[in-house]
Amino acid sequence: MKKVRATTGILAIAMITFTATSCKDNKKEHDNTDGHHSQQMEESGHMEGENEGHSGMDHGDMDSMDKEKAMVSSPIIGHYIKLKNALVADSKEGAAEEGENLLSALNDFDQGKFTGEQQKELRDIIEDASEHAEHIAKSPLGHQREHFDVLSKDVIDLIAITGTDKTLYQDFCPMYNNNKGAQWLSENKEIKNPYYGSKMLSCGSLEKQIN
Amino acid sequence: MKVLKITIWAVLALLVGIQFIRPTGNHSDLVPKTDFMKVNEVPQNVKGILKTSCYDCHSNNTEYPWYNSIQPMAWILENHIEDGKEELNFNQWGEYSSRRKNSKLKSIINQVEDDAMPLSSYTLIHRDAKLSEAEKKTLLDWVSKLKDGL
């Protein structure tokens, strides 16, 4: 019996020392499940600069270069929407999981098709959004929503540059953030509020439709 | 009985042994141009709050407490500081994009409002780092103003 206790004692000390010393290298390896978005349609004959000042979002028929650009942000938007739905459902676990997925989609983002100016802006957006995704992956629900607020702004700005082939609805919740309000994007026209979830599910209004 | 004795000696030896292994510490005499207080015009009272309650873990210079001389405390502290600086390093403020500055200011407001920062494990011994309601208000009002002006 004593032997067992002694061993547990030693183990406990060892554990404490280890937890204290082991660095925070918990960056996961991202297995890239939906990362094959960038190589498609490489043969398109358009040059980079040609499409400047041309968002591709205001009219229905995108040319192939715009489509290519829109494809690049698809995985990010996909996981963002799933994350939004988890918050609508008040699911901390679901949101955490999608935060993780969104982080790897952000890491895989390929800015190769954009102009220098756009790339700089995109880098800032991706850097900021990654931090929010990281926090969403490891925080309680209230905190996840706080980060989702700023993340939504990032994703809206990202789409303004990349465009998208999806139809999205930009919604606004006037109450969140001490009545300063907060935006979010949805794949459905019906309002389902991710900031308050079941507490105030239908609270909010449509700001604009994208595509 | 014998095993117990051996264990006690082993633990003691380990505790003494680790006292000789020390992290280098978070020290810098140089305050870079990118420091929060050089980039922004910070009023004196807010400066004081930031220095006392935030800069130990969120800058390149820590004023260490006495228990940093005892291991494994120094390791634990080092980890905290490393994490803190990764989240937000006031010395590098000027290097952040304005998007990121905005995010950081928002997080500062949220964390202080929720009493999540400064960490309670930190204020337990650093009593002066604990924010009074008045200090919280001073800090939050000023940071909110800075954020709105960004």
CSV table of C-alpha atoms in Angstrom, one decimal:
chain,number,residue,atom,x,y,z
A,1,MET,CA,0.0,0.0,0.0
A,2,LYS,CA,2.7,2.4,1.0
A,3,LYS,CA,4.6,1.6,-2.1
A,4,VAL,CA,1.6,2.5,-4.2
A,5,ARG,CA,1.2,5.8,-2.3
A,6,ALA,CA,4.9,6.5,-2.7
A,7,THR,CA,4.7,5.9,-6.4
A,8,THR,CA,1.7,8.1,-6.9
A,9,GLY,CA,3.5,10.8,-4.9
A,10,ILE,CA,6.5,10.7,-7.2
A,11,LEU,CA,4.2,10.6,-10.2
A,12,ALA,CA,2.3,13.6,-8.9
A,13,ILE,CA,5.5,15.6,-8.4
A,14,ALA,CA,6.7,14.6,-11.9
A,15,MET,CA,3.3,15.7,-13.4
A,16,ILE,CA,3.4,19.1,-11.7
A,17,THR,CA,6.9,19.8,-12.9
A,18,PHE,CA,5.9,18.7,-16.3
A,19,THR,CA,2.8,20.8,-16.6
A,20,ALA,CA,4.8,23.7,-15.4
A,21,THR,CA,7.5,23.3,-17.9
A,22,SER,CA,5.8,21.9,-21.0
A,23,CYS,CA,5.4,24.7,-23.4
A,24,LYS,CA,2.2,25.6,-25.1
A,25,ASP,CA,2.9,23.9,-28.4
A,26,ASN,CA,-0.6,22.7,-28.8
A,27,LYS,CA,-0.9,24.0,-32.3
A,28,LYS,CA,-2.6,21.1,-34.1
A,29,GLU,CA,-1.6,19.7,-37.4
A,30,HIS,CA,-4.3,20.6,-39.7
A,31,ASP,CA,-5.3,17.8,-41.9
A,32,ASN,CA,-6.4,19.5,-44.9
A,33,THR,CA,-9.8,18.0,-45.7
A,34,ASP,CA,-11.2,20.8,-47.8
A,35,GLY,CA,-8.1,22.4,-49.1
A,36,HIS,CA,-8.3,21.6,-52.7
A,37,HIS,CA,-9.9,24.8,-53.7
A,38,SER,CA,-7.0,26.7,-55.2
A,39,GLN,CA,-5.6,24.7,-58.0
A,40,GLN,CA,-8.8,24.5,-60.0
A,41,MET,CA,-9.3,26.4,-63.2
A,42,GLU,CA,-5.6,27.4,-63.3
A,43,GLU,CA,-5.8,27.5,-67.1
A,44,SER,CA,-8.0,30.6,-67.2
A,45,GLY,CA,-6.3,33.2,-69.4
A,46,HIS,CA,-7.0,36.3,-67.4
A,47,MET,CA,-4.2,38.5,-66.0
A,48,GLU,CA,-4.1,39.7,-62.4
A,49,GLY,CA,-4.6,43.4,-62.8
A,50,GLU,CA,-7.5,43.2,-65.2
A,51,ASN,CA,-10.1,42.7,-62.5
A,52,GLU,CA,-9.2,45.6,-60.3
A,53,GLY,CA,-12.1,47.6,-58.9
A,54,HIS,CA,-14.4,44.8,-60.0
A,55,SER,CA,-16.0,43.1,-57.1
A,56,GLY,CA,-18.0,40.5,-59.0
A,57,MET,CA,-20.6,40.6,-56.3
A,58,ASP,CA,-23.1,43.0,-57.7
A,59,HIS,CA,-24.1,41.2,-60.8
A,60,GLY,CA,-25.1,37.6,-61.4
A,61,ASP,CA,-22.8,36.4,-64.1
A,62,MET,CA,-19.2,36.2,-62.7
A,63,ASP,CA,-16.4,35.6,-65.2
A,64,SER,CA,-14.1,32.7,-64.5
A,65,MET,CA,-11.4,34.8,-62.8
A,66,ASP,CA,-14.0,36.0,-60.3
A,67,LYS,CA,-15.3,32.5,-59.8
A,68,GLU,CA,-11.8,31.4,-59.0
A,69,LYS,CA,-11.3,34.1,-56.4
A,70,ALA,CA,-14.7,33.3,-54.9
A,71,MET,CA,-13.7,29.7,-54.6
A,72,VAL,CA,-10.7,30.5,-52.5
A,73,SER,CA,-12.9,31.8,-49.7
A,74,SER,CA,-15.5,29.0,-49.9
A,75,PRO,CA,-14.1,26.8,-47.1
A,76,ILE,CA,-13.8,29.8,-44.8
A,77,ILE,CA,-17.4,30.8,-45.4
A,78,GLY,CA,-18.6,27.2,-45.0
A,79,HIS,CA,-17.1,26.9,-41.6
A,80,TYR,CA,-18.1,30.4,-40.6
A,81,ILE,CA,-21.7,29.5,-41.4
A,82,LYS,CA,-21.5,26.2,-39.4
A,83,LEU,CA,-20.0,28.1,-36.5
A,84,LYS,CA,-22.9,30.6,-36.7
A,85,ASN,CA,-25.4,27.8,-36.6
A,86,ALA,CA,-23.7,26.2,-33.5
A,87,LEU,CA,-24.0,29.6,-31.7
A,88,VAL,CA,-27.7,29.9,-32.8
A,89,ALA,CA,-28.2,26.4,-31.2
A,90,ASP,CA,-26.3,27.6,-28.0
A,91,SER,CA,-23.8,24.8,-28.5
A,92,LYS,CA,-20.4,25.7,-27.0
A,93,GLU,CA,-19.0,22.3,-28.2
A,94,GLY,CA,-20.2,22.7,-31.7
A,95,ALA,CA,-18.9,26.3,-31.9
A,96,ALA,CA,-15.5,25.2,-30.5
A,97,GLU,CA,-15.3,22.4,-33.1
A,98,GLU,CA,-16.1,24.8,-35.9
A,99,GLY,CA,-13.7,27.4,-34.5
A,100,GLU,CA,-11.0,24.7,-34.9
A,101,ASN,CA,-12.1,23.9,-38.5
A,102,LEU,CA,-12.3,27.6,-39.4
A,103,LEU,CA,-8.8,28.1,-38.1
A,104,SER,CA,-7.4,25.4,-40.5
A,105,ALA,CA,-9.5,26.9,-43.4
A,106,LEU,CA,-7.9,30.3,-42.6
A,107,ASN,CA,-4.5,28.8,-42.5
A,108,ASP,CA,-5.0,27.2,-45.9
A,109,PHE,CA,-6.2,30.4,-47.5
A,110,ASP,CA,-4.4,31.1,-50.7
A,111,GLN,CA,-4.0,34.7,-51.6
A,112,GLY,CA,-2.1,34.1,-54.8
A,113,LYS,CA,-4.8,35.4,-57.1
A,114,PHE,CA,-5.1,38.8,-55.6
A,115,THR,CA,-3.3,42.1,-56.2
A,116,GLY,CA,-0.6,43.4,-53.8
A,117,GLU,CA,-2.9,45.9,-52.1
A,118,GLN,CA,-5.6,43.2,-51.6
A,119,GLN,CA,-3.1,40.7,-50.3
A,120,LYS,CA,-2.0,43.1,-47.6
A,121,GLU,CA,-5.6,43.7,-46.5
A,122,LEU,CA,-6.3,39.9,-46.7
A,123,ARG,CA,-3.3,39.2,-44.6
A,124,ASP,CA,-4.6,41.5,-41.9
A,125,ILE,CA,-8.0,40.0,-42.1
A,126,ILE,CA,-6.7,36.4,-41.9
A,127,GLU,CA,-4.4,37.2,-39.0
A,128,ASP,CA,-7.2,38.8,-37.0
A,129,ALA,CA,-9.8,36.2,-37.9
A,130,SER,CA,-7.4,33.3,-37.0
A,131,GLU,CA,-7.0,34.8,-33.5
A,132,HIS,CA,-10.7,34.9,-33.0
A,133,ALA,CA,-11.2,31.4,-34.3
A,134,GLU,CA,-8.5,30.2,-31.9
A,135,HIS,CA,-10.3,31.8,-29.0
A,136,ILE,CA,-13.7,30.4,-30.1
A,137,ALA,CA,-12.1,26.9,-30.1
A,138,LYS,CA,-11.3,27.2,-26.4
A,139,SER,CA,-13.7,29.6,-24.7
A,140,PRO,CA,-17.1,29.5,-22.9
A,141,LEU,CA,-20.2,30.4,-24.9
A,142,GLY,CA,-20.4,34.1,-23.9
A,143,HIS,CA,-16.8,34.6,-24.9
A,144,GLN,CA,-17.3,32.7,-28.1
A,145,ARG,CA,-20.0,35.2,-29.1
A,146,GLU,CA,-17.8,38.2,-28.3
A,147,HIS,CA,-15.2,36.8,-30.7
A,148,PHE,CA,-17.8,35.9,-33.2
A,149,ASP,CA,-18.8,39.6,-33.4
A,150,VAL,CA,-15.4,40.8,-34.5
A,151,LEU,CA,-14.9,37.6,-36.6
A,152,SER,CA,-18.1,38.4,-38.5
A,153,LYS,CA,-16.7,41.8,-39.5
A,154,ASP,CA,-13.5,40.1,-40.7
A,155,VAL,CA,-15.5,37.6,-42.8
A,156,ILE,CA,-17.7,40.4,-44.3
A,157,ASP,CA,-14.6,42.4,-45.3
A,158,LEU,CA,-13.0,39.2,-46.7
A,159,ILE,CA,-16.0,38.6,-48.9
A,160,ALA,CA,-15.9,42.2,-50.1
A,161,ILE,CA,-12.5,41.4,-51.6
A,162,THR,CA,-12.8,37.8,-52.7
A,163,GLY,CA,-16.5,37.7,-53.6
A,164,THR,CA,-18.5,34.6,-53.2
A,165,ASP,CA,-20.6,32.3,-55.3
A,166,LYS,CA,-23.1,31.7,-52.5
A,167,THR,CA,-26.1,33.8,-51.6
A,168,LEU,CA,-25.7,35.2,-48.2
A,169,TYR,CA,-27.7,37.5,-45.9
A,170,GLN,CA,-26.0,40.1,-43.9
A,171,ASP,CA,-28.0,40.6,-40.7
A,172,PHE,CA,-27.8,43.0,-37.8
A,173,CYS,CA,-28.6,42.5,-34.1
A,174,PRO,CA,-29.1,46.0,-32.5
A,175,MET,CA,-28.9,44.9,-28.9
A,176,TYR,CA,-25.6,43.0,-28.7
A,177,ASN,CA,-22.5,44.7,-27.4
A,178,ASN,CA,-24.3,47.1,-25.0
A,179,ASN,CA,-26.7,48.2,-27.7
A,180,LYS,CA,-23.9,49.1,-30.1
A,181,GLY,CA,-25.1,46.2,-32.3
A,182,ALA,CA,-23.4,43.4,-34.2
A,183,GLN,CA,-23.5,41.9,-37.6
A,184,TRP,CA,-23.5,38.4,-38.8
A,185,LEU,CA,-23.8,36.5,-42.1
A,186,SER,CA,-26.4,33.8,-42.7
A,187,GLU,CA,-27.2,31.4,-45.5
A,188,ASN,CA,-30.9,31.7,-44.9
A,189,LYS,CA,-33.2,34.7,-45.2
A,190,GLU,CA,-35.0,33.8,-41.9
A,191,ILE,CA,-33.5,35.6,-38.9
A,192,LYS,CA,-31.8,33.3,-36.4
A,193,ASN,CA,-29.8,35.2,-33.9
A,194,PRO,CA,-26.3,33.7,-33.1
A,195,TYR,CA,-25.6,36.3,-30.4
A,196,TYR,CA,-28.5,35.4,-28.1
A,197,GLY,CA,-29.5,32.0,-29.4
A,198,SER,CA,-32.7,30.5,-28.0
A,199,LYS,CA,-33.1,33.6,-25.7
A,200,MET,CA,-34.0,35.9,-28.6
A,201,LEU,CA,-33.9,33.7,-31.6
A,202,SER,CA,-35.8,35.9,-34.1
A,203,CYS,CA,-34.3,39.2,-33.0
A,204,GLY,CA,-32.5,41.1,-35.7
A,205,SER,CA,-32.9,42.5,-39.1
A,206,LEU,CA,-31.7,42.0,-42.7
A,207,GLU,CA,-29.1,44.6,-43.7
A,208,LYS,CA,-28.4,43.4,-47.2
A,209,GLN,CA,-28.4,40.4,-49.4
A,210,ILE,CA,-25.1,39.3,-51.0
A,211,ASN,CA,-25.7,37.8,-54.5
B,1,MET,CA,8.7,2.1,5.4
B,2,LYS,CA,11.9,2.0,3.6
B,3,VAL,CA,10.2,2.9,0.3
B,4,LEU,CA,8.6,5.9,1.9
B,5,LYS,CA,11.9,7.2,3.1
B,6,ILE,CA,13.4,6.8,-0.3
B,7,THR,CA,10.5,8.6,-1.8
B,8,ILE,CA,10.8,11.5,0.6
B,9,TRP,CA,14.5,11.9,-0.2
B,10,ALA,CA,13.9,11.6,-3.9
B,11,VAL,CA,11.3,14.3,-3.8
B,12,LEU,CA,13.6,16.6,-1.7
B,13,ALA,CA,16.5,16.0,-4.0
B,14,LEU,CA,14.2,16.8,-7.0
B,15,LEU,CA,13.0,20.0,-5.3
B,16,VAL,CA,16.5,21.1,-4.5
B,17,GLY,CA,17.7,20.0,-7.9
B,18,ILE,CA,15.2,22.1,-9.9
B,19,GLN,CA,16.2,25.3,-7.9
B,20,PHE,CA,19.3,25.3,-10.1
B,21,ILE,CA,17.4,25.4,-13.3
B,22,ARG,CA,16.1,28.9,-14.0
B,23,PRO,CA,14.3,30.4,-16.9
B,24,THR,CA,16.1,33.5,-18.2
B,25,GLY,CA,13.3,35.9,-17.3
B,26,ASN,CA,11.4,38.6,-19.1
B,27,HIS,CA,13.6,41.6,-19.0
B,28,SER,CA,14.3,44.5,-21.3
B,29,ASP,CA,15.7,47.9,-20.5
B,30,LEU,CA,14.6,49.2,-23.9
B,31,VAL,CA,11.1,50.5,-24.4
B,32,PRO,CA,10.6,50.3,-28.2
B,33,LYS,CA,9.0,53.0,-30.3
B,34,THR,CA,6.1,50.7,-30.9
B,35,ASP,CA,5.1,50.7,-27.3
B,36,PHE,CA,1.5,51.4,-26.5
B,37,MET,CA,2.4,54.5,-24.5
B,38,LYS,CA,4.6,55.9,-27.2
B,39,VAL,CA,2.1,55.3,-30.0
B,40,ASN,CA,-0.9,56.7,-28.0
B,41,GLU,CA,-1.2,59.7,-25.8
B,42,VAL,CA,-2.1,58.0,-22.6
B,43,PRO,CA,-3.1,60.1,-19.5
B,44,GLN,CA,-1.0,59.6,-16.4
B,45,ASN,CA,-3.7,57.8,-14.4
B,46,VAL,CA,-4.3,55.3,-17.1
B,47,LYS,CA,-0.6,54.8,-17.6
B,48,GLY,CA,-0.3,53.9,-13.9
B,49,ILE,CA,-3.1,51.3,-14.1
B,50,LEU,CA,-1.6,49.7,-17.2
B,51,LYS,CA,1.9,49.6,-15.7
B,52,THR,CA,0.8,48.1,-12.4
B,53,SER,CA,-1.9,45.7,-13.6
B,54,CYS,CA,-1.1,44.7,-17.1
B,55,TYR,CA,2.5,45.3,-18.1
B,56,ASP,CA,4.0,42.5,-16.0
B,57,CYS,CA,2.6,39.8,-18.4
B,58,HIS,CA,1.8,41.9,-21.5
B,59,SER,CA,5.2,43.6,-22.2
B,60,ASN,CA,8.8,42.6,-22.5
B,61,ASN,CA,9.6,43.7,-19.0
B,62,THR,CA,8.3,42.0,-15.8
B,63,GLU,CA,8.8,43.2,-12.3
B,64,TYR,CA,9.1,39.8,-10.7
B,65,PRO,CA,7.7,39.0,-7.3
B,66,TRP,CA,9.8,37.3,-4.5
B,67,TYR,CA,8.3,33.9,-5.2
B,68,ASN,CA,9.9,33.9,-8.6
B,69,SER,CA,13.1,32.8,-6.8
B,70,ILE,CA,11.5,29.5,-5.9
B,71,GLN,CA,11.1,26.7,-8.4
B,72,PRO,CA,8.8,25.5,-9.9
B,73,MET,CA,7.1,28.9,-9.4
B,74,ALA,CA,9.5,30.6,-11.9
B,75,TRP,CA,8.4,28.1,-14.6
B,76,ILE,CA,4.8,28.7,-13.9
B,77,LEU,CA,5.3,32.4,-14.1
B,78,GLU,CA,7.3,32.1,-17.2
B,79,ASN,CA,4.5,30.2,-18.9
B,80,HIS,CA,1.9,32.8,-17.9
B,81,ILE,CA,4.1,35.6,-19.2
B,82,GLU,CA,4.7,33.8,-22.5
B,83,ASP,CA,1.0,33.3,-23.0
B,84,GLY,CA,0.2,36.8,-22.0
B,85,LYS,CA,2.7,38.3,-24.4
B,86,GLU,CA,1.4,36.1,-27.2
B,87,GLU,CA,-2.1,37.4,-26.7
B,88,LEU,CA,-1.1,41.0,-26.3
B,89,ASN,CA,2.2,42.7,-26.1
B,90,PHE,CA,1.9,46.4,-25.3
B,91,ASN,CA,5.5,46.9,-26.4
B,92,GLN,CA,4.6,45.8,-29.9
B,93,TRP,CA,1.4,47.8,-30.2
B,94,GLY,CA,2.6,49.9,-33.1
B,95,GLU,CA,3.3,46.8,-35.2
B,96,TYR,CA,-0.4,45.6,-35.0
B,97,SER,CA,-2.6,46.3,-38.0
B,98,SER,CA,-5.5,48.7,-37.2
B,99,ARG,CA,-7.9,45.8,-37.6
B,100,ARG,CA,-5.9,43.9,-34.9
B,101,LYS,CA,-5.7,47.0,-32.7
B,102,ASN,CA,-9.4,47.2,-32.8
B,103,SER,CA,-9.8,43.5,-31.9
B,104,LYS,CA,-7.3,43.9,-29.0
B,105,LEU,CA,-9.0,46.9,-27.6
B,106,LYS,CA,-12.3,45.2,-27.7
B,107,SER,CA,-10.8,42.2,-25.9
B,108,ILE,CA,-9.3,44.4,-23.3
B,109,ILE,CA,-12.7,46.0,-22.6
B,110,ASN,CA,-14.4,42.6,-22.4
B,111,GLN,CA,-11.8,41.0,-20.2
B,112,VAL,CA,-11.7,43.9,-17.7
B,113,GLU,CA,-15.4,44.2,-17.7
B,114,ASP,CA,-15.8,40.5,-16.9
B,115,ASP,CA,-13.1,40.7,-14.2
B,116,ALA,CA,-11.2,38.0,-16.2
B,117,MET,CA,-8.2,40.3,-16.3
B,118,PRO,CA,-6.0,40.8,-14.4
B,119,LEU,CA,-5.9,37.1,-13.5
B,120,SER,CA,-7.1,36.4,-10.0
B,121,SER,CA,-4.1,34.1,-9.4
B,122,TYR,CA,-1.9,37.2,-10.1
B,123,THR,CA,-3.8,39.7,-8.0
B,124,LEU,CA,-3.9,37.2,-5.1
B,125,ILE,CA,-0.3,38.3,-4.3
B,126,HIS,CA,-0.1,41.5,-6.3
B,127,ARG,CA,-2.7,43.2,-4.3
B,128,ASP,CA,-2.0,46.6,-5.9
B,129,ALA,CA,-2.7,45.1,-9.4
B,130,LYS,CA,-6.3,44.4,-8.5
B,131,LEU,CA,-8.5,47.0,-10.1
B,132,SER,CA,-10.9,49.0,-8.0
B,133,GLU,CA,-14.3,49.8,-9.5
B,134,ALA,CA,-13.1,53.4,-10.0
B,135,GLU,CA,-9.9,52.2,-11.7
B,136,LYS,CA,-11.9,49.9,-13.9
B,137,LYS,CA,-14.1,52.7,-15.0
B,138,THR,CA,-11.2,55.0,-15.7
B,139,LEU,CA,-9.5,52.4,-17.8
B,140,LEU,CA,-12.6,51.3,-19.7
B,141,ASP,CA,-13.8,54.8,-20.5
B,142,TRP,CA,-10.4,55.7,-21.9
B,143,VAL,CA,-9.9,52.5,-23.8
B,144,SER,CA,-13.4,52.7,-25.3
B,145,LYS,CA,-12.7,56.3,-26.4
B,146,LEU,CA,-9.5,55.1,-28.0
B,147,LYS,CA,-11.3,52.3,-29.8
B,148,ASP,CA,-14.0,54.6,-31.1
B,149,GLY,CA,-11.4,56.9,-32.5
B,150,LEU,CA,-9.5,54.2,-34.3
